[in-house]
Amino acid sequence: MTRLNLAILISGRGSNMKALLEAARDPAYPARPVMVLSNRPDAGGLETATAEGVATAVVDHKDFGKDREAFERAMDAKLEAAGTEIIALAGFMRVLTPWFVEKWSGRLINIHPSLLPKYKGLDTHQRAIDAGDAEAGCSVHWVTAGVDEGAVIQQARVPIQPGDTADALAARILPEEHSLYPAALAKACAEIKARA
Ligand code: GRF
């Protein structure tokens, strides 16, 4: 069985990245991690990736000033050199330009902590609480030019409880993210293979 070469983009602690790397330890998993790339040299996830035996790279957006495309071209060169076939954004905190999104269209997915199409962008947990929603959750979706707007691949739901704070809700959703992302990535790989 061919496994797609997976690159994971992170900016921080990388707990979703870790869940993907753990799933991919199984040789039957449809993606094989080839690289974890961070835009922040101090991202905690880099150490975790190294401990998992996965190559890491840093492209610091601060080295490129306001030139977002130059930053992305530098990332793209590393992704291509690693033979990347699918990219999973996992807490990657830079908005991508249409150039990058277009280039990787149909091979670029993201995890977002809300039940999309609700609460695109930031502060998703507080916004769900403030709206009086009965439930919240997380979504894995294809990345398109509009932030958090691409088609949803898979979602997981959790109840919002009386008195919930954003932190409490985030802590309830996070383990769901960790089971959802490997499953949704496997589904994305199947879709890519079916297209080929
Ligand atoms: C997660 O909540 C993810 O949904 C969001 O950013 C957070 C990243 O956490 N996009 P981690 O770095 O994967 O631990």
Coordinates of N, CA and C and ligand atoms in Angstrom, one line a residue:
M1 N 0.9 -1.2 0.0 CA 0.0 0.0 0.0 C 0.9 1.2 0.0
T2 N 0.6 2.2 -0.9 CA 1.4 3.4 -0.9 C 0.9 4.4 0.2
R3 N 1.8 4.9 0.9 CA 1.5 5.9 1.9 C 1.9 7.3 1.3
L4 N 1.0 8.3 1.6 CA 1.3 9.6 1.1 C 2.3 10.3 2.1
N5 N 3.3 11.0 1.5 CA 4.2 11.7 2.3 C 3.6 12.9 3.0
L6 N 3.6 12.9 4.3 CA 2.9 13.9 5.1 C 3.8 14.9 5.7
A7 N 3.6 16.2 5.5 CA 4.2 17.3 6.2 C 3.2 17.9 7.2
I8 N 3.7 18.2 8.4 CA 2.8 18.8 9.4 C 3.4 20.2 9.7
L9 N 2.5 21.2 9.6 CA 2.9 22.6 9.9 C 2.4 23.0 11.3
I10 N 3.3 23.5 12.1 CA 2.9 23.8 13.5 C 3.5 25.2 13.8
S11 N 2.9 25.8 14.9 CA 3.5 27.0 15.5 C 3.7 26.9 17.0
G12 N 3.2 25.8 17.6 CA 3.3 25.8 19.1 C 3.5 24.4 19.7
R13 N 2.6 24.1 20.6 CA 2.9 22.9 21.4 C 2.8 21.6 20.6
G14 N 2.0 21.6 19.6 CA 1.9 20.4 18.7 C 1.3 19.2 19.2
S15 N 0.2 19.3 20.0 CA -0.4 18.1 20.5 C -1.2 17.4 19.4
N16 N -1.7 18.1 18.4 CA -2.4 17.5 17.3 C -1.4 16.8 16.4
M17 N -0.2 17.5 16.2 CA 0.9 16.9 15.5 C 1.3 15.6 16.1
K18 N 1.4 15.5 17.4 CA 1.7 14.3 18.1 C 0.7 13.2 17.8
A19 N -0.5 13.6 17.9 CA -1.6 12.5 17.6 C -1.4 12.0 16.2
L20 N -1.1 12.8 15.2 CA -0.9 12.3 13.9 C 0.4 11.5 13.8
L21 N 1.4 11.9 14.4 CA 2.7 11.1 14.4 C 2.4 9.7 15.0
E22 N 1.7 9.7 16.1 CA 1.4 8.4 16.8 C 0.6 7.5 15.9
A23 N -0.4 8.1 15.2 CA -1.3 7.2 14.3 C -0.4 6.7 13.2
A24 N 0.5 7.5 12.7 CA 1.3 7.1 11.6 C 2.5 6.1 11.9
R25 N 2.6 5.8 13.2 CA 3.5 4.7 13.6 C 3.1 3.4 13.0
D26 N 1.8 3.3 12.8 CA 1.2 2.0 12.2 C 1.5 2.0 10.7
P27 N 2.3 1.0 10.3 CA 2.6 1.0 8.9 C 1.4 0.9 7.9
A28 N 0.3 0.6 8.5 CA -0.9 0.5 7.6 C -1.6 1.9 7.5
Y29 N -1.1 2.9 8.3 CA -1.7 4.2 8.2 C -1.4 4.8 6.9
P30 N -2.4 5.5 6.2 CA -2.2 5.9 4.8 C -1.2 7.1 4.6
A31 N -0.7 7.6 5.6 CA 0.3 8.7 5.5 C 1.6 8.4 6.3
R32 N 2.7 8.8 5.7 CA 4.0 8.7 6.4 C 4.6 10.0 6.6
P33 N 4.9 10.4 7.9 CA 5.4 11.8 8.1 C 6.8 11.9 7.6
V34 N 7.0 12.9 6.8 CA 8.4 13.2 6.2 C 9.0 14.4 6.9
M35 N 8.1 15.3 7.4 CA 8.7 16.5 8.0 C 7.6 17.3 8.9
V36 N 8.2 17.8 10.0 CA 7.4 18.8 10.8 C 8.1 20.1 10.6
L37 N 7.3 21.1 10.1 CA 7.8 22.4 9.9 C 7.2 23.5 10.7
S38 N 8.0 24.3 11.4 CA 7.4 25.3 12.3 C 7.8 26.7 11.8
N39 N 6.9 27.7 12.0 CA 7.3 29.1 11.7 C 7.9 29.7 12.9
R40 N 7.9 29.0 14.0 CA 8.5 29.6 15.2 C 9.6 28.6 15.7
P41 N 10.8 29.2 15.9 CA 12.0 28.3 16.3 C 11.7 27.7 17.7
D42 N 10.9 28.4 18.5 CA 10.7 27.9 19.9 C 9.4 27.0 20.1
A43 N 8.8 26.6 19.0 CA 7.6 25.7 19.1 C 7.9 24.4 19.8
G44 N 7.2 24.2 20.9 CA 7.4 23.0 21.7 C 7.3 21.7 20.9
G45 N 6.5 21.7 19.9 CA 6.2 20.5 19.0 C 7.5 20.0 18.3
L46 N 8.4 20.9 18.1 CA 9.6 20.5 17.4 C 10.4 19.4 18.1
E47 N 10.4 19.6 19.5 CA 11.1 18.6 20.3 C 10.4 17.2 20.2
T48 N 9.1 17.3 20.3 CA 8.3 16.1 20.3 C 8.5 15.4 18.9
A49 N 8.5 16.1 17.8 CA 8.8 15.5 16.5 C 10.1 14.8 16.5
T50 N 11.1 15.5 17.0 CA 12.5 14.9 17.0 C 12.5 13.6 17.8
A51 N 11.8 13.6 19.0 CA 11.7 12.4 19.8 C 11.0 11.3 19.1
E52 N 10.1 11.6 18.1 CA 9.4 10.6 17.3 C 10.2 10.2 16.1
G53 N 11.4 10.8 16.0 CA 12.3 10.4 14.8 C 11.9 11.1 13.5
V54 N 11.1 12.2 13.6 CA 10.7 12.8 12.4 C 11.5 14.1 12.1
A55 N 12.0 14.3 10.9 CA 12.8 15.4 10.5 C 12.0 16.7 10.8
T56 N 12.7 17.7 11.3 CA 12.0 19.0 11.5 C 12.7 20.1 10.7
A57 N 12.0 21.2 10.5 CA 12.5 22.4 9.8 C 11.9 23.6 10.4
V58 N 12.6 24.7 10.4 CA 12.0 26.0 10.9 C 12.2 27.0 9.8
V59 N 11.1 27.7 9.4 CA 11.1 28.8 8.5 C 10.5 29.9 9.3
D60 N 11.3 30.8 9.9 CA 10.8 31.9 10.8 C 10.2 33.0 9.9
H61 N 8.9 33.2 10.1 CA 8.2 34.3 9.3 C 8.9 35.7 9.6
K62 N 9.5 35.8 10.8 CA 10.1 37.1 11.1 C 11.2 37.5 10.2
D63 N 11.9 36.4 9.6 CA 13.0 36.7 8.7 C 12.5 37.3 7.4
F64 N 11.2 37.4 7.1 CA 10.7 37.8 5.8 C 10.0 39.1 5.9
G65 N 10.0 39.7 7.1 CA 9.3 41.0 7.2 C 7.8 40.9 6.8
K66 N 7.3 41.7 6.0 CA 5.9 41.7 5.6 C 5.7 40.8 4.4
D67 N 6.7 40.3 3.8 CA 6.6 39.5 2.5 C 6.1 38.1 2.8
R68 N 4.8 37.9 2.9 CA 4.3 36.6 3.2 C 4.6 35.6 2.2
E69 N 4.6 36.0 0.9 CA 4.8 35.0 -0.2 C 6.2 34.5 -0.1
A70 N 7.2 35.4 0.2 CA 8.6 35.0 0.3 C 8.7 34.0 1.4
F71 N 8.1 34.2 2.5 CA 8.0 33.3 3.6 C 7.5 31.9 3.2
E72 N 6.4 32.0 2.4 CA 5.8 30.7 2.0 C 6.6 30.0 0.9
R73 N 7.3 30.8 0.1 CA 8.2 30.2 -0.9 C 9.3 29.4 -0.2
A74 N 9.8 30.0 0.9 CA 10.9 29.3 1.6 C 10.3 28.0 2.3
M75 N 9.1 28.1 2.8 CA 8.5 26.8 3.3 C 8.2 25.8 2.2
D76 N 7.8 26.3 1.1 CA 7.4 25.5 -0.1 C 8.7 24.7 -0.6
A77 N 9.8 25.4 -0.6 CA 11.0 24.7 -1.0 C 11.4 23.5 -0.1
K78 N 11.2 23.7 1.2 CA 11.4 22.6 2.1 C 10.4 21.5 1.9
L79 N 9.2 21.9 1.7 CA 8.1 20.9 1.6 C 8.4 20.0 0.3
E80 N 8.8 20.7 -0.8 CA 9.0 20.0 -2.0 C 10.3 19.1 -1.8
A81 N 11.3 19.6 -1.2 CA 12.5 18.8 -1.0 C 12.3 17.6 -0.2
A82 N 11.3 17.6 0.7 CA 10.9 16.4 1.5 C 10.0 15.5 0.7
G83 N 9.6 15.9 -0.5 CA 8.7 15.0 -1.2 C 7.2 15.0 -0.7
T84 N 6.8 16.1 -0.1 CA 5.5 16.2 0.5 C 4.4 16.0 -0.5
E85 N 3.4 15.2 -0.1 CA 2.2 14.9 -0.9 C 0.9 15.4 -0.3
I86 N 1.0 15.5 1.1 CA -0.2 16.1 1.8 C 0.3 16.9 3.0
I87 N -0.4 18.0 3.2 CA 0.1 18.9 4.3 C -1.1 19.0 5.3
A88 N -0.7 18.8 6.6 CA -1.7 18.9 7.7 C -1.3 20.1 8.5
L89 N -2.1 21.2 8.6 CA -1.9 22.3 9.5 C -2.3 21.9 10.9
A90 N -1.5 22.0 11.9 CA -1.8 21.6 13.2 C -1.4 22.7 14.2
G91 N -2.3 23.7 14.4 CA -2.0 24.8 15.2 C -1.0 25.7 14.5
F92 N -1.1 25.8 13.2 CA -0.2 26.7 12.4 C -0.9 28.1 12.4
M93 N -0.2 29.1 13.0 CA -0.9 30.3 13.2 C -0.6 31.4 12.2
R94 N -0.3 31.1 11.0 CA -0.1 32.1 10.0 C -1.2 31.9 8.9
V95 N -1.8 33.0 8.5 CA -2.8 32.9 7.4 C -2.0 32.7 6.1
L96 N -2.4 31.8 5.3 CA -1.7 31.4 4.1 C -2.2 32.3 2.9
T97 N -1.3 32.6 2.0 CA -1.7 33.5 0.8 C -2.4 32.6 -0.2
P98 N -3.2 33.2 -1.1 CA -3.8 32.4 -2.2 C -2.8 31.6 -3.0
W99 N -1.6 32.2 -3.1 CA -0.6 31.5 -3.9 C -0.3 30.1 -3.3
F100 N 0.0 30.1 -2.0 CA 0.3 28.8 -1.4 C -0.9 27.8 -1.4
V101 N -2.1 28.4 -1.0 CA -3.3 27.6 -0.9 C -3.6 27.0 -2.3
E102 N -3.4 27.8 -3.3 CA -3.7 27.3 -4.7 C -2.7 26.2 -5.1
K103 N -1.5 26.4 -4.8 CA -0.4 25.5 -5.1 C -0.7 24.1 -4.5
W104 N -1.2 24.1 -3.2 CA -1.4 22.8 -2.5 C -2.9 22.4 -2.5
S105 N -3.6 23.1 -3.3 CA -5.1 22.8 -3.3 C -5.4 21.3 -3.4
G106 N -6.3 20.9 -2.6 CA -6.7 19.5 -2.6 C -5.7 18.6 -1.9
R107 N -4.6 19.2 -1.3 CA -3.6 18.4 -0.6 C -3.3 19.1 0.8
L108 N -4.2 20.0 1.2 CA -3.9 20.8 2.4 C -5.1 20.8 3.3
I109 N -4.9 20.3 4.5 CA -6.0 20.3 5.4 C -5.7 20.9 6.8
N110 N -6.7 21.3 7.5 CA -6.5 22.0 8.8 C -7.5 21.5 9.8
I111 N -7.1 21.6 11.1 CA -8.0 21.3 12.2 C -8.4 22.6 12.9
H112 N -9.7 22.8 13.2 CA -10.2 24.1 13.7 C -11.1 23.7 14.9
P113 N -10.9 24.4 16.0 CA -11.7 24.1 17.2 C -13.1 24.7 17.3
S114 N -13.9 24.4 16.3 CA -15.3 24.8 16.3 C -16.1 23.9 15.3
L115 N -17.4 23.9 15.5 CA -18.2 23.2 14.5 C -18.5 24.1 13.3
L116 N -17.5 24.1 12.4 CA -17.6 24.9 11.2 C -18.9 24.6 10.5
P117 N -19.6 25.5 9.9 CA -19.2 26.9 9.6 C -19.3 27.9 10.7
K118 N -19.6 27.4 11.9 CA -19.7 28.4 13.0 C -18.3 28.7 13.5
Y119 N -18.1 30.0 13.9 CA -16.9 30.4 14.6 C -15.6 30.2 13.8
K120 N -15.5 30.7 12.6 CA -14.2 30.7 12.0 C -13.3 31.7 12.7
G121 N -12.0 31.6 12.6 CA -11.1 32.5 13.2 C -10.7 32.2 14.6
L122 N -10.5 33.2 15.5 CA -10.0 33.0 16.8 C -11.1 33.0 17.9
D123 N -10.8 32.7 19.1 CA -11.7 32.7 20.3 C -12.9 31.9 20.1
T124 N -12.8 30.7 19.5 CA -13.9 29.9 19.1 C -14.7 29.4 20.3
H125 N -13.9 29.1 21.4 CA -14.6 28.5 22.5 C -15.5 29.5 23.3
Q126 N -14.9 30.7 23.5 CA -15.6 31.8 24.1 C -16.9 32.2 23.3
R127 N -16.7 32.2 22.0 CA -17.8 32.7 21.2 C -18.9 31.7 21.2
A128 N -18.6 30.4 21.3 CA -19.7 29.3 21.4 C -20.4 29.4 22.7
I129 N -19.6 29.7 23.8 CA -20.3 29.9 25.1 C -21.2 31.1 25.1
D130 N -20.6 32.2 24.6 CA -21.4 33.5 24.6 C -22.7 33.4 23.8
A131 N -22.6 32.6 22.8 CA -23.8 32.4 21.9 C -24.9 31.6 22.6
G132 N -24.5 30.9 23.7 CA -25.5 30.0 24.4 C -25.7 28.7 23.7
D133 N -24.7 28.3 22.9 CA -24.8 27.0 22.2 C -24.8 25.9 23.1
A134 N -25.5 24.8 22.7 CA -25.6 23.6 23.6 C -24.4 22.7 23.4
E135 N -23.8 22.8 22.2 CA -22.6 22.0 21.9 C -21.6 22.8 21.1
A136 N -20.4 22.2 21.2 CA -19.2 22.8 20.5 C -18.5 21.6 19.9
G137 N -17.3 21.8 19.4 CA -16.5 20.7 18.9 C -15.4 21.1 18.0
C138 N -15.0 20.3 17.1 CA -13.9 20.6 16.2 C -14.1 20.0 14.8
S139 N -13.4 20.6 13.8 CA -13.6 20.2 12.4 C -12.3 20.1 11.8
V140 N -12.2 19.1 10.9 CA -11.0 19.0 10.0 C -11.6 19.3 8.6
H141 N -10.9 20.3 7.9 CA -11.5 20.7 6.6 C -10.3 20.9 5.6
W142 N -10.7 20.9 4.4 CA -9.8 21.3 3.3 C -9.5 22.7 3.4
V143 N -8.3 23.2 3.1 CA -8.0 24.6 3.2 C -8.2 25.2 1.8
T144 N -9.0 26.3 1.8 CA -9.2 27.1 0.6 C -8.7 28.6 1.0
A145 N -8.8 29.5 0.0 CA -8.3 30.8 0.2 C -9.0 31.6 1.4
G146 N -10.3 31.3 1.6 CA -11.0 31.9 2.7 C -10.7 31.2 4.0
V147 N -10.3 32.0 5.1 CA -9.9 31.4 6.3 C -11.0 30.5 6.9
D148 N -10.7 29.2 7.2 CA -11.6 28.2 7.8 C -12.9 28.0 7.0
E149 N -12.7 28.2 5.7 CA -13.9 28.1 4.8 C -14.1 26.9 4.0
G150 N -13.0 26.1 3.9 CA -13.1 24.9 2.9 C -14.0 23.8 3.4
A151 N -14.3 22.9 2.5 CA -15.3 21.8 2.8 C -14.8 21.0 4.1
V152 N -15.8 20.7 4.9 CA -15.5 19.9 6.1 C -15.3 18.4 5.7
I153 N -14.3 17.8 6.3 CA -14.0 16.4 6.1 C -14.7 15.6 7.2
Q154 N -14.5 16.0 8.4 CA -15.1 15.3 9.5 C -15.2 16.2 10.8
Q155 N -16.1 16.0 11.6 CA -16.3 16.8 12.9 C -16.5 15.9 14.1
A156 N -16.2 16.4 15.2 CA -16.5 15.8 16.5 C -17.2 16.8 17.4
R157 N -18.2 16.3 18.2 CA -19.0 17.3 19.0 C -18.8 17.0 20.5
V158 N -18.9 18.0 21.3 CA -19.0 17.8 22.8 C -20.0 18.7 23.3
P159 N -20.6 18.4 24.5 CA -21.6 19.3 25.1 C -20.9 20.5 25.7
I160 N -21.6 21.6 25.7 CA -21.2 22.8 26.5 C -21.9 22.7 27.8
Q161 N -21.2 22.7 28.9 CA -21.8 22.5 30.2 C -22.1 23.9 30.9
P162 N -23.1 23.9 31.8 CA -23.4 25.2 32.5 C -22.1 25.6 33.2
G163 N -21.8 26.9 33.2 CA -20.6 27.5 33.9 C -19.3 27.2 33.2
D164 N -19.4 26.6 32.0 CA -18.1 26.4 31.2 C -17.3 27.7 31.0
T165 N -16.0 27.6 31.2 CA -15.2 28.7 30.7 C -14.6 28.2 29.4
A166 N -14.0 29.2 28.7 CA -13.3 28.9 27.4 C -12.2 27.8 27.6
D167 N -11.5 27.9 28.7 CA -10.4 26.9 29.0 C -11.0 25.5 29.3
A168 N -12.1 25.5 30.0 CA -12.7 24.2 30.3 C -13.2 23.5 29.0
L169 N -13.8 24.4 28.2 CA -14.4 23.8 27.0 C -13.3 23.4 26.0
A170 N -12.2 24.2 26.0 CA -11.1 23.8 25.1 C -10.5 22.5 25.6
A171 N -10.4 22.3 26.9 CA -9.8 21.1 27.4 C -10.7 19.9 27.1
R172 N -12.0 20.1 27.0 CA -12.9 19.0 26.7 C -12.8 18.7 25.2
I173 N -12.6 19.7 24.4 CA -12.5 19.5 22.9 C -11.2 18.9 22.5
L174 N -10.1 19.3 23.1 CA -8.8 18.9 22.7 C -8.6 17.3 22.5
P175 N -9.0 16.5 23.5 CA -8.9 15.1 23.2 C -9.7 14.6 22.0
E176 N -10.8 15.3 21.8 CA -11.6 14.9 20.6 C -10.8 15.3 19.3
E177 N -10.1 16.4 19.3 CA -9.2 16.8 18.2 C -8.2 15.7 17.9
H178 N -7.7 15.1 19.0 CA -6.6 14.1 18.9 C -7.1 12.8 18.3
S179 N -8.4 12.5 18.5 CA -8.9 11.3 17.8 C -9.4 11.6 16.4
L180 N -10.0 12.9 16.3 CA -10.6 13.2 15.0 C -9.5 13.4 13.9
Y181 N -8.4 14.0 14.2 CA -7.4 14.4 13.2 C -6.9 13.2 12.4
P182 N -6.4 12.2 13.2 CA -5.9 11.0 12.4 C -6.9 10.4 11.5
A183 N -8.2 10.3 12.0 CA -9.2 9.7 11.2 C -9.5 10.5 10.0
A184 N -9.6 11.8 10.2 CA -10.0 12.7 9.0 C -8.8 12.8 8.0
L185 N -7.6 12.7 8.5 CA -6.4 12.7 7.6 C -6.4 11.5 6.8
A186 N -6.8 10.3 7.4 CA -6.9 9.1 6.6 C -7.9 9.2 5.5
K187 N -9.0 9.8 5.9 CA -10.1 10.0 4.9 C -9.6 10.9 3.8
A188 N -8.9 12.0 4.1 CA -8.4 12.9 3.1 C -7.4 12.1 2.1
C189 N -6.6 11.3 2.7 CA -5.7 10.5 1.9 C -6.4 9.6 0.9
A190 N -7.5 9.0 1.4 CA -8.3 8.1 0.5 C -8.9 8.9 -0.6
E191 N -9.4 10.2 -0.3 CA -9.9 11.0 -1.4 C -8.9 11.4 -2.4
I192 N -7.7 11.7 -1.9 CA -6.6 12.0 -2.8 C -6.2 10.9 -3.7
K193 N -6.2 9.7 -3.1 CA -5.9 8.5 -3.9 C -7.0 8.2 -4.9
A194 N -8.2 8.4 -4.5 CA -9.3 8.1 -5.4 C -9.3 9.1 -6.6
R195 N -8.8 10.3 -6.4 CA -8.7 11.3 -7.5 C -7.6 10.9 -8.5
A196 N -6.6 10.2 -8.1 CA -5.4 10.0 -8.9 C -5.7 9.1 -10.1
Ligands
GRF1 C1 -5.9 23.3 18.4 O1 -6.9 23.6 19.2 C2 -6.3 23.4 17.0 O2 -7.6 23.0 16.7 C3 -6.1 24.9 16.6 O3 -4.9 25.2 17.4 C4 -4.8 24.4 18.5 C5 -3.4 23.8 18.3 O4 -3.0 23.0 19.4 N1 -6.0 25.1 15.2 P1 -1.8 22.0 19.3 O5 -0.6 22.8 19.0 O6 -2.1 21.0 18.3 O7 -1.6 21.4 20.7

